[in-house]
């Protein structure tokens, strides 16, 4: 028989020191407490319930940190001049370290001190969070214009129309571009990529080792309940990350080094950058606190003996008893024993690392040959690609399409989309449990959920509006504006081409890149409670000379943001309904000895094919809709303006494409299941000659036995009758 996974056998060997601490009152006669003070109470670190509590908090904090970058992706782009493709690669880079090491978890799972390894992984996650904040501290204070903080009085004149032959702001900007500046930019980007890699590596042992530890030492009836509690708490992590992002992005990025006199920016200004780095510090602190108990849990603890009382009735109703025939080990054919020998999960504890690497591809190919498994994984890859792209770039899409702040976009996602997705997962599990859905009905439920999600996505193509007019910018993607494209009213102003301080002429809904491009020569600050509003006057390109307010023009369809988010959230809920049924298709479709490995391969393929490439694909699609790129030291930096129609059609279209792929996979799954069901019914109706021969042979064997039994009964009756006659 192959060795069992995990460190727990039927006879658990507990160290003497731990055994003394865990005996409690059981070893004393009559249940009285032992006089030894060490045995008065068992240690809290030998309680599996306390481990479930600690692990729920740790996974909650870890997922909050993993999702926090997605909530502040547009802010990081503006702060460090990154394209959407680069930011998408940065968001997906934590999957690189995770995917590279997740396969070896099944190898090391039964050989290591799992709680301590979980604690070490949490420490790595903490270091990754702290490392993500380093770029903020090594960079110069954020300049939303091209003037230095020491020259703040000149800020008033930096974007105005100055009658000169040169552009001083542009010259000063170019003069600040040195090799040191470029090296520092590369160092900042490199630090963030390194931090994301560490974040992925640190997260490798946390979930797999925690789940296996709970399953090994919890009572068999309590284990599903504990894992359900763990997953329920964990699912709140992404929602909390968007909520944290909403709070942090309301604060100015340089809150720790504000310039004298403050700033004249509001959160609605397109140049606003929030305190993105502060959320990483808070998340890192939460993970560090949650990691402390893991260094005190034992490597092994006695298996929980008591079943939770409120679970007994439910188990008696819902879980049918297991017959002895199912539980006992029956005789195996040579083919079955050979398959079990090829089972990687059972072989892992006896293999070296080299042998493990050699065996893994063979078992992987064998698992991928299963058509149901392959199609379910492909459908989940499509769904995960949709989720990864939406989670990474939906806040940015809402900011651009509906002219809302980054804080409000995160608030909508954290309060609507994430909770409804969690509800969808729970509803899917309840439907499978209550209705006792088999593979055929699970496939039908997945197909129905994917179809409804696709239908709800169709109106999203029309919920938006075109970009407002921006003076001097052509709406052809890839073209850069030059001075000759701007109106003649400001040709004498010599405006810098790399400055960005937009103003809006609300009467004509025309936006100008800077007050200089609008021909404005003066600036007025109007003080109102809690903020100050900046206006520019004497503008030669504006009818009546102004005044024009600072900031971009608001979107004409900002009222559609709530209906848009409701449809997005309902679609996410319907897509999440397919989560549990699709898992059941895998668990019921593969062989019993391959279930653990099949789930591991599924998660690995979802990371490699969905969570890693999808943010990059979505970021590249978003970049193709840009109509005006900011320039930094001669290189293309962040995009300032997008073609809203192209942005909406390509972003939603990419989501639509992945949803169609998922729907097609579920349709093929249902067709295969129906074909298999039809073949099974056909086999059941057609008599099998071999089976008939076996039945005849068994009946022939039974006939002599029955005759012998009847003969013995006759003899017994004769003897009984003789005894009666004798007594008479």
XYZ file of C-alpha atoms in Angstrom:
728
model
C 0.000 0.000 0.000
C 1.338 3.443 -0.910
C 2.312 5.817 1.900
C -0.226 8.326 3.071
C 0.074 12.070 2.462
C 0.691 14.223 5.518
C 2.330 13.595 8.819
C -0.651 12.070 10.576
C -1.133 8.344 10.785
C -3.506 6.289 12.827
C -1.034 6.254 15.710
C 0.199 9.781 16.216
C 3.547 10.171 17.936
C 3.430 13.213 20.184
C 6.524 14.524 21.972
C 6.491 14.014 25.727
C 6.556 17.727 26.439
C 3.576 18.396 24.236
C 1.736 15.355 25.523
C 1.978 16.598 29.100
C 0.574 19.953 28.109
C -2.322 18.403 26.211
C -3.420 15.718 28.637
C -5.438 18.105 30.822
C -7.914 16.288 33.020
C -8.220 13.147 30.914
C -5.377 11.259 32.651
C -6.592 11.895 36.196
C -9.010 9.440 37.801
C -12.538 10.678 38.136
C -11.860 13.610 35.848
C -10.250 15.659 38.620
C -7.595 18.170 37.814
C -3.992 17.124 38.138
C -2.067 18.800 40.933
C 0.750 19.509 38.509
C 0.287 23.159 37.416
C 1.665 22.351 33.970
C -1.289 20.069 33.321
C -4.045 22.382 34.554
C -4.963 23.675 31.060
C -3.913 22.599 27.586
C -1.999 25.167 25.580
C -4.056 27.341 23.253
C -1.526 26.573 20.509
C -2.625 22.923 20.597
C -6.187 23.868 19.633
C -7.154 23.440 15.987
C -9.910 26.025 16.484
C -7.337 28.648 17.425
C -5.304 27.683 14.346
C -8.382 28.215 12.131
C -8.882 31.643 13.733
C -5.224 32.648 13.186
C -5.158 31.319 9.637
C -8.336 33.171 8.702
C -6.771 36.437 9.855
C -3.497 35.714 8.054
C -5.113 34.889 4.711
C -7.370 37.926 5.056
C -4.344 40.205 5.557
C -2.354 38.488 2.801
C -5.094 38.848 0.197
C -5.660 42.439 1.278
C -2.017 43.167 0.439
C -2.088 41.170 -2.816
C -5.138 43.070 -4.046
C -4.076 46.496 -2.857
C -1.823 47.207 -5.870
C -4.785 46.638 -8.195
C -6.776 49.282 -6.339
C -4.028 51.888 -6.853
C -2.728 50.880 -10.288
C -3.661 54.151 -12.024
C -2.061 56.157 -9.209
C 1.212 54.228 -9.503
C 1.151 54.845 -13.259
C 0.864 58.601 -12.793
C 3.436 58.727 -10.019
C 6.201 56.867 -11.871
C 5.216 57.418 -15.516
C 4.281 53.818 -16.392
C 2.213 52.566 -19.295
C -0.753 50.263 -18.692
C 1.165 47.359 -20.180
C 4.001 47.845 -17.678
C 1.614 48.277 -14.755
C -0.278 45.156 -15.831
C 2.977 43.217 -15.889
C 3.790 44.577 -12.431
C 0.385 43.494 -11.078
C 0.831 39.987 -12.531
C 4.424 39.544 -11.417
C 3.529 38.156 -7.996
C 2.152 35.105 -9.814
C 5.625 34.398 -11.239
C 7.201 33.574 -7.895
C 4.052 31.796 -6.753
C 3.771 29.575 -9.832
C 7.459 28.677 -9.840
C 7.264 27.144 -6.355
C 3.657 25.989 -5.883
C 4.340 22.615 -7.534
C 6.865 21.658 -4.848
C 4.334 22.156 -2.058
C 3.022 18.620 -2.611
C 6.590 17.345 -2.305
C 7.594 19.177 0.882
C 4.126 19.102 2.465
C 4.715 16.072 4.701
C 8.363 16.761 5.515
C 8.405 20.232 7.051
C 7.125 22.071 10.111
C 4.093 23.538 8.384
C 3.117 26.271 10.884
C 6.667 27.637 11.006
C 6.927 27.586 7.214
C 3.614 29.475 7.041
C 5.072 32.029 9.491
C 8.231 32.384 7.370
C 6.089 32.924 4.268
C 4.127 35.611 6.097
C 7.391 37.332 7.059
C 8.378 37.355 3.369
C 4.985 38.879 2.500
C 5.604 41.558 5.141
C 9.042 42.348 3.706
C 7.505 42.556 0.227
C 4.944 45.087 1.469
C 7.632 47.218 3.099
C 9.781 46.978 -0.039
C 6.884 48.259 -2.160
C 6.979 51.516 -0.185
C 10.722 52.106 -0.747
C 10.209 53.872 -4.147
C 8.197 56.563 -2.402
C 10.979 57.350 0.075
C 13.888 57.293 -2.392
C 12.080 59.402 -5.006
C 11.901 63.171 -5.027
C 8.651 64.801 -3.882
C 5.898 64.547 -6.465
C 5.777 67.501 -8.843
C 2.447 67.878 -10.576
C 4.011 70.615 -12.726
C 7.509 71.180 -14.081
C 8.721 73.459 -11.313
C 10.791 72.514 -8.314
C 9.314 72.763 -4.803
C 11.829 75.520 -4.015
C 10.379 77.666 -6.805
C 6.750 77.544 -5.744
C 6.148 81.258 -6.452
C 7.104 80.552 -10.071
C 4.414 77.853 -10.132
C 1.897 80.631 -10.672
C 3.616 81.564 -13.928
C 4.779 78.124 -15.070
C 1.632 77.262 -17.048
C 0.634 80.771 -18.116
C 1.040 82.356 -21.523
C 4.422 84.139 -21.479
C 5.301 86.267 -24.507
C 8.790 84.895 -25.131
C 10.654 83.074 -27.824
C 11.698 80.127 -25.628
C 9.907 77.733 -23.391
C 11.728 77.917 -20.087
C 9.731 75.193 -18.404
C 10.511 72.752 -21.182
C 14.176 73.672 -21.112
C 14.379 73.205 -17.378
C 12.597 69.905 -17.726
C 15.038 68.668 -20.351
C 17.994 69.852 -18.323
C 16.808 67.777 -15.375
C 16.986 64.608 -17.507
C 20.344 63.105 -16.602
C 21.721 59.592 -16.498
C 21.172 59.604 -12.737
C 17.460 60.318 -13.259
C 17.100 57.411 -15.666
C 19.017 55.052 -13.381
C 16.829 56.066 -10.458
C 13.693 55.435 -12.515
C 14.931 51.958 -13.470
C 15.835 51.264 -9.832
C 12.357 52.276 -8.670
C 10.677 50.001 -11.214
C 13.089 47.167 -10.400
C 12.358 47.450 -6.672
C 8.608 47.188 -7.291
C 9.034 44.115 -9.503
C 11.278 42.506 -6.867
C 8.709 43.226 -4.173
C 5.944 41.650 -6.239
C 8.072 38.538 -6.771
C 8.710 38.259 -3.015
C 4.988 38.703 -2.416
C 4.276 35.693 -4.626
C 7.012 33.546 -3.072
C 5.854 34.369 0.453
C 2.287 33.398 -0.348
C 3.233 29.897 -1.596
C 3.084 27.984 1.726
C 0.282 29.946 3.392
C -2.886 28.503 1.858
C -1.854 24.907 0.930
C -0.085 24.143 4.219
C -2.824 25.793 6.254
C -5.606 23.796 4.583
C -3.730 20.494 4.910
C -2.887 21.216 8.574
C -6.560 21.861 9.386
C -7.700 18.772 7.484
C -5.123 16.553 9.223
C -5.860 17.521 12.828
C -9.530 18.539 12.808
C -12.301 16.032 13.424
C -13.444 14.503 10.139
C -16.923 15.976 10.604
C -15.616 19.408 11.635
C -13.048 19.839 8.872
C -15.546 21.026 6.179
C -16.976 23.565 8.624
C -13.538 24.935 9.524
C -12.537 25.199 5.856
C -15.834 26.918 5.063
C -15.190 29.493 7.785
C -11.652 29.959 6.462
C -12.803 30.582 2.889
C -15.649 32.871 3.979
C -13.283 35.127 5.933
C -10.617 34.961 3.218
C -13.011 36.118 0.498
C -13.392 39.446 2.294
C -9.694 40.233 1.657
C -10.056 41.618 -1.903
C -13.017 43.754 -0.851
C -11.025 45.171 2.057
C -8.110 45.942 -0.280
C -10.355 48.150 -2.439
C -11.810 49.756 0.672
C -8.309 50.485 1.959
C -7.374 51.903 -1.429
C -10.425 54.151 -1.355
C -9.320 55.603 1.995
C -5.617 55.990 1.187
C -6.081 57.601 -2.235
C -7.984 60.480 -0.634
C -4.725 61.540 1.018
C -2.030 63.370 -0.927
C 0.962 61.223 -1.908
C 3.503 63.399 -0.054
C 1.510 63.649 3.143
C 4.749 63.008 5.031
C 6.580 65.885 3.289
C 4.016 68.492 2.299
C 5.425 71.699 0.753
C 5.087 74.955 2.598
C 1.839 76.658 1.767
C 0.157 73.366 0.883
C -1.014 72.348 -2.581
C -3.673 73.672 -4.915
C -4.964 70.295 -6.023
C -8.178 68.428 -5.319
C -8.783 64.705 -5.685
C -10.783 65.394 -8.881
C -7.784 66.996 -10.582
C -6.268 64.603 -13.173
C -2.811 65.365 -11.712
C -3.823 64.212 -8.219
C -1.774 61.317 -6.817
C -2.966 59.666 -3.614
C -0.936 58.095 -0.806
C -0.665 54.711 -2.536
C 2.318 53.640 -0.394
C 0.521 54.038 2.930
C -1.802 51.097 2.232
C 1.181 48.762 1.772
C 2.541 49.751 5.185
C -0.818 49.102 6.852
C -1.215 45.731 5.109
C 2.366 44.719 5.953
C 1.754 45.512 9.610
C -1.411 43.393 9.621
C 0.402 40.417 8.044
C 3.307 40.734 10.508
C 0.943 40.650 13.495
C -0.960 37.672 12.072
C 2.318 35.756 11.519
C 3.453 35.765 15.168
C 1.324 32.830 16.483
C 2.584 30.426 13.807
C 6.000 30.147 15.438
C 4.331 28.665 18.553
C 2.124 26.015 16.928
C 3.510 22.436 17.101
C 4.481 20.449 14.041
C 1.836 17.887 14.972
C -1.086 18.017 17.354
C -3.503 15.265 18.423
C -6.447 14.862 16.124
C -9.587 16.578 17.349
C -11.807 14.015 19.083
C -15.033 15.887 19.687
C -17.530 16.651 16.958
C -19.247 20.029 17.155
C -22.758 19.453 18.558
C -24.669 21.671 16.165
C -23.203 19.744 13.229
C -24.576 16.336 14.253
C -28.136 16.796 13.050
C -27.028 18.290 9.768
C -24.594 15.476 9.202
C -27.190 12.869 10.049
C -29.524 14.314 7.423
C -27.165 15.388 4.667
C -24.288 12.947 4.827
C -25.251 9.337 4.151
C -23.420 6.735 6.207
C -20.503 5.050 4.587
C -20.918 1.330 4.241
C -18.257 -1.011 5.392
C -17.784 -2.242 1.896
C -16.929 1.235 0.679
C -14.632 1.951 3.568
C -12.759 -1.295 3.565
C -10.057 -1.934 1.086
C -11.279 -4.371 -1.553
C -9.192 -6.491 -3.816
C -7.584 -4.487 -6.590
C -6.906 -5.522 -10.116
C -3.348 -5.300 -11.434
C -4.301 -2.277 -13.561
C -5.647 -0.383 -10.536
C -2.581 -1.160 -8.460
C -0.368 0.019 -11.327
C -2.325 3.286 -11.526
C -1.907 3.824 -7.815
C 1.821 3.306 -8.188
C 1.773 6.078 -10.802
C -0.077 8.409 -8.445
C 2.209 11.358 -7.736
C 0.417 12.380 -4.550
C 1.060 8.987 -2.966
C 4.590 8.697 -4.299
C 5.680 12.214 -3.258
C 6.819 11.430 0.295
C 9.206 8.688 -0.966
C 10.688 10.634 -3.894
C 13.711 12.862 -4.013
C 13.444 16.293 -5.632
C 15.002 15.046 -8.874
C 12.673 12.045 -9.037
C 9.701 14.297 -8.287
C 10.605 16.598 -11.200
C 10.955 13.597 -13.533
C 7.635 12.017 -12.543
C 5.545 15.212 -12.583
C 5.347 15.768 -16.403
C 4.124 12.204 -16.988
C 1.321 12.516 -14.434
C 0.485 16.018 -15.749
C 0.020 14.720 -19.295
C -2.090 11.819 -18.059
C -4.385 14.213 -16.205
C -4.676 16.613 -19.135
C -5.854 13.788 -21.419
C -9.145 13.729 -19.524
C -11.552 15.760 -21.745
C -13.845 16.971 -18.944
C -10.913 18.075 -16.811
C -9.263 19.902 -19.712
C -12.445 21.725 -20.743
C -13.307 22.726 -17.172
C -9.805 24.119 -16.683
C -10.038 26.044 -19.975
C -13.417 27.495 -18.974
C -12.004 28.540 -15.601
C -8.981 30.046 -17.359
C -11.346 32.204 -19.431
C -13.317 33.230 -16.345
C -10.125 33.971 -14.413
C -8.787 36.035 -17.320
C -11.941 38.124 -17.148
C -11.612 38.510 -13.372
C -7.890 39.351 -13.515
C -8.337 42.051 -16.153
C -11.371 43.503 -14.407
C -9.726 43.521 -10.975
C -6.605 45.249 -12.300
C -7.990 47.887 -14.656
C -11.667 48.401 -13.781
C -10.827 51.289 -11.378
C -8.832 53.031 -14.105
C -11.581 52.394 -16.676
C -14.189 53.979 -14.389
C -11.941 56.994 -13.756
C -11.470 57.659 -17.462
C -14.880 56.716 -18.784
C -17.053 58.456 -16.174
C -14.707 61.154 -14.766
C -14.802 59.900 -11.176
C -11.990 59.872 -8.631
C -9.830 56.826 -7.949
C -11.156 56.736 -4.387
C -14.795 56.574 -5.516
C -14.006 53.910 -8.133
C -12.437 51.684 -5.478
C -15.369 52.295 -3.166
C -17.837 51.113 -5.828
C -15.858 47.944 -6.528
C -15.317 47.143 -2.863
C -18.957 47.696 -1.918
C -20.746 46.257 -4.982
C -18.701 43.926 -7.167
C -16.698 41.977 -4.578
C -19.641 41.296 -2.179
C -21.908 40.146 -5.025
C -19.164 37.858 -6.338
C -18.900 36.290 -2.861
C -22.687 35.846 -2.788
C -22.486 34.118 -6.181
C -19.917 31.605 -4.908
C -22.053 30.845 -1.834
C -25.238 30.467 -3.916
C -23.471 28.077 -6.281
C -22.352 25.921 -3.371
C -25.843 25.928 -1.818
C -27.457 24.884 -5.116
C -25.042 21.988 -5.523
C -25.565 20.872 -1.913
C -29.331 21.288 -1.578
C -30.320 20.005 -5.016
C -27.689 17.223 -4.917
C -26.603 18.090 -8.441
C -24.811 15.416 -10.420
C -22.231 16.072 -13.148
C -24.903 16.632 -15.806
C -26.805 19.203 -13.755
C -23.555 20.871 -12.625
C -22.645 21.328 -16.287
C -26.099 22.772 -17.012
C -25.778 25.216 -14.090
C -22.355 26.354 -15.323
C -23.675 26.847 -18.852
C -26.666 28.847 -17.602
C -24.488 31.066 -15.384
C -22.009 31.778 -18.194
C -24.848 32.542 -20.630
C -26.561 35.001 -18.272
C -23.219 36.676 -17.553
C -22.645 37.112 -21.299
C -26.119 38.593 -21.805
C -25.566 41.143 -19.023
C -22.274 42.191 -20.623
C -23.886 43.232 -23.911
C -25.388 46.570 -22.748
C -21.980 47.654 -21.399
C -20.818 48.458 -24.943
C -23.369 51.286 -25.118
C -23.066 52.689 -21.581
C -20.579 55.495 -22.133
C -19.934 58.559 -24.227
C -17.305 59.871 -26.601
C -14.311 61.902 -25.496
C -14.843 65.629 -25.243
C -12.844 67.856 -27.565
C -9.239 68.532 -26.524
C -7.696 71.501 -28.292
C -4.831 70.563 -30.576
C -4.983 66.784 -30.054
C -5.883 64.507 -32.908
C -8.036 61.526 -31.885
C -6.067 59.141 -34.044
C -4.212 56.706 -31.772
C -0.428 56.904 -31.993
C -0.169 60.497 -33.198
C 1.517 63.140 -31.086
C 0.419 66.777 -31.169
C 2.837 69.445 -32.217
C 2.726 73.180 -31.808
C 1.462 73.578 -35.343
C -1.747 71.763 -34.427
C -2.761 74.256 -31.761
C -5.009 77.232 -32.547
C -3.335 80.416 -33.732
C -4.598 82.337 -30.716
C -1.685 81.083 -28.587
C 1.187 80.836 -31.067
C 2.993 83.753 -29.434
C 2.871 82.110 -25.996
C 5.692 79.576 -26.571
C 3.983 76.940 -24.431
C 6.027 73.960 -23.241
C 5.015 70.776 -25.008
C 5.563 68.498 -21.986
C 3.563 70.425 -19.406
C 0.193 69.175 -18.147
C -2.205 71.419 -16.250
C -5.605 71.048 -17.943
C -8.305 73.710 -17.930
C -11.859 73.387 -19.221
C -14.004 75.859 -21.129
C -17.360 74.719 -19.781
C -19.381 76.754 -22.328
C -17.986 74.863 -25.323
C -16.744 71.710 -23.475
C -13.279 72.188 -24.925
C -10.307 71.165 -22.793
C -6.840 72.708 -23.053
C -3.681 70.886 -21.933
C -2.463 73.944 -19.997
C -3.694 77.510 -19.392
C -0.916 78.561 -21.762
C -2.545 76.611 -24.605
C -5.773 78.482 -23.834
C -3.873 81.795 -24.029
C -4.455 82.642 -20.348
C -2.143 85.254 -18.828
C -3.366 85.524 -15.215
C -4.444 83.288 -12.382
C -7.004 83.775 -9.581
C -7.465 81.620 -6.482
C -10.954 81.651 -5.006
C -11.054 80.509 -1.400
C -14.016 78.399 -0.329
C -14.495 76.395 2.889
C -12.077 73.415 3.127
C -10.580 73.998 -0.326
C -9.491 76.577 -2.870
C -10.631 76.791 -6.486
C -8.188 78.004 -9.144
C -9.396 80.032 -12.158
C -7.457 81.380 -15.136
C -8.427 84.661 -16.809
C -7.516 86.781 -19.835
C -7.587 83.691 -22.062
C -7.270 84.623 -25.748
C -8.595 81.249 -26.985
C -11.751 81.335 -24.851
C -14.836 83.343 -25.777
C -14.996 86.385 -23.522
C -11.526 85.734 -22.113
C -12.658 83.432 -19.332
C -12.455 82.745 -16.502
C -11.886 78.989 -16.948
C -11.556 76.597 -13.983
C -8.531 74.361 -13.519
C -9.080 70.656 -14.130
C -10.455 68.436 -16.861
C -13.975 68.654 -18.206
C -16.439 66.315 -16.528
C -17.842 63.430 -18.510
C -21.276 63.931 -20.039
C -22.279 60.419 -18.964
C -21.053 60.328 -15.370
C -24.643 59.526 -14.309
C -24.275 56.093 -15.929
C -21.577 54.904 -13.537
C -24.024 53.320 -11.068
C -26.072 51.387 -13.710
C -22.776 50.304 -15.281
C -21.459 49.004 -11.939
C -24.737 47.217 -11.158
C -24.519 45.279 -14.427
C -20.840 44.518 -13.845
C -21.574 43.284 -10.320
C -24.541 41.128 -11.363
C -22.430 39.611 -14.124
C -19.684 38.869 -11.602
C -22.222 37.201 -9.298
C -23.578 34.992 -12.094
C -20.067 34.059 -13.197
C -19.198 33.172 -9.582
C -22.168 30.793 -9.412
C -20.195 28.490 -11.738
C -17.270 28.296 -9.295
C -18.428 25.399 -7.106
C -20.185 23.337 -9.849
C -17.075 23.494 -12.031
C -14.966 22.254 -9.105
C -17.396 19.376 -8.633
C -17.022 18.454 -12.300
C -13.280 18.087 -11.722
C -13.592 16.180 -8.450
C -16.206 13.790 -9.850
C -14.649 13.489 -13.272
C -11.118 12.362 -12.417
C -10.019 9.210 -10.621
C -10.076 9.192 -6.856
C -6.314 8.904 -6.518
C -5.780 11.857 -8.891
C -8.112 14.383 -7.219
C -5.461 16.165 -5.152
C -3.077 16.449 -8.057
C -5.864 17.511 -10.454
C -6.808 20.448 -8.217
C -3.137 21.439 -7.925
C -2.678 21.307 -11.710
C -5.864 23.333 -12.129
C -4.589 26.155 -9.926
C -1.195 26.080 -11.630
C -2.728 26.358 -15.123
C -5.057 29.146 -13.996
C -2.040 31.117 -12.775
C 0.067 30.470 -15.879
C -2.678 30.957 -18.474
C -4.916 33.560 -16.789
C -3.611 35.510 -13.798
C -0.160 36.083 -15.311
C -0.936 37.102 -18.935
C -4.409 38.635 -18.546
C -3.363 41.937 -16.874
C -0.655 42.394 -19.509
C -3.123 41.707 -22.333
C -5.673 44.141 -20.914
C -2.977 46.761 -20.312
C -1.717 46.452 -23.888
C -5.268 46.825 -25.223
C -5.773 49.951 -23.116
C -2.502 51.450 -24.382
C -3.678 51.148 -27.989
C -6.524 53.574 -27.238
C -4.232 56.375 -26.011
C -4.249 59.602 -28.051
C -1.753 61.665 -26.049
C 1.304 60.338 -24.230
C 3.301 62.311 -21.695
C 7.010 62.473 -22.406
C 9.662 62.020 -19.719
C 13.293 62.544 -20.741
C 12.519 61.583 -24.311
C 10.692 58.358 -23.454
C 6.991 57.609 -23.508
C 5.546 57.802 -19.993
C 1.954 57.786 -18.740
C -1.019 58.298 -21.069
C -2.832 61.595 -20.523
C -5.855 61.163 -22.811
C -7.708 58.161 -24.217
C -10.271 57.783 -26.956
C -13.214 56.839 -24.744
C -15.124 54.939 -27.438
C -12.080 52.836 -28.319
C -11.281 52.303 -24.645
C -14.786 51.076 -23.888
C -15.091 48.843 -26.947
C -11.688 47.203 -26.504
C -11.829 46.767 -22.743
C -15.400 45.422 -22.682
C -14.764 43.541 -25.939
C -11.824 41.693 -24.407
C -14.015 40.731 -21.458
C -16.731 39.623 -23.884
C -14.232 37.457 -25.774
C -13.163 35.554 -22.650
C -16.791 35.069 -21.583
C -17.639 33.578 -24.992
C -14.686 31.191 -24.584
C -15.969 30.084 -21.180
C -19.487 29.593 -22.548
C -18.173 27.476 -25.447
C -16.180 25.254 -23.042
C -19.208 24.679 -20.801
C -21.333 23.834 -23.875
C -18.769 21.220 -24.960
C -18.657 19.817 -21.419
C -22.439 19.404 -21.390
C -22.364 17.733 -24.821
C -19.692 15.249 -23.670
C -21.575 14.484 -20.459
C -24.768 13.809 -22.417
C -22.881 11.522 -24.785
C -21.365 9.620 -21.859
C -24.773 9.320 -20.211
C -26.263 8.016 -23.453
C -23.513 5.400 -23.778
C -24.032 4.255 -20.187
C -27.777 3.825 -20.773
C -27.077 1.886 -23.952
C -24.715 -0.459 -22.096
C -27.315 -0.960 -19.389
C -30.038 -2.026 -21.877
C -27.848 -4.323 -24.041
C -27.128 -7.639 -22.251
C -23.474 -8.407 -21.779
C -22.552 -12.016 -22.780
C -19.559 -12.072 -20.477
C -21.673 -10.900 -17.567
C -24.298 -13.565 -18.299
C -21.635 -16.273 -18.293
C -20.353 -15.044 -14.941
C -23.883 -15.114 -13.508
C -24.491 -18.647 -14.823
C -21.185 -19.822 -13.393
C -21.983 -18.294 -10.008
C -25.448 -19.901 -10.057
C -23.890 -23.258 -10.932
C -21.594 -22.912 -7.928
C -24.493 -21.982 -5.690
C -26.648 -25.046 -6.664
C -24.449 -27.680 -4.934
C -24.186 -25.460 -1.885
C -27.980 -25.044 -1.729
C -28.530 -28.796 -2.134
C -26.107 -29.495 0.708
C -27.941 -27.017 2.932
C -31.320 -28.621 2.131
C -29.946 -32.096 2.835
C -28.627 -30.967 6.214
C -32.031 -29.474 7.064
C -33.757 -32.797 6.217
C -31.330 -34.698 8.424
C -31.882 -32.245 11.258
C -35.672 -32.647 10.982
C -35.370 -36.490 11.005
C -33.182 -36.411 14.095
C -35.645 -34.095 15.809
C -38.573 -36.374 14.956
C -36.709 -39.440 16.281
C -36.037 -37.603 19.549
C -39.746 -36.823 19.921
C -40.729 -40.429 19.253
C -38.175 -41.657 21.753
C -39.476 -39.371 24.482
C -43.053 -40.561 23.859
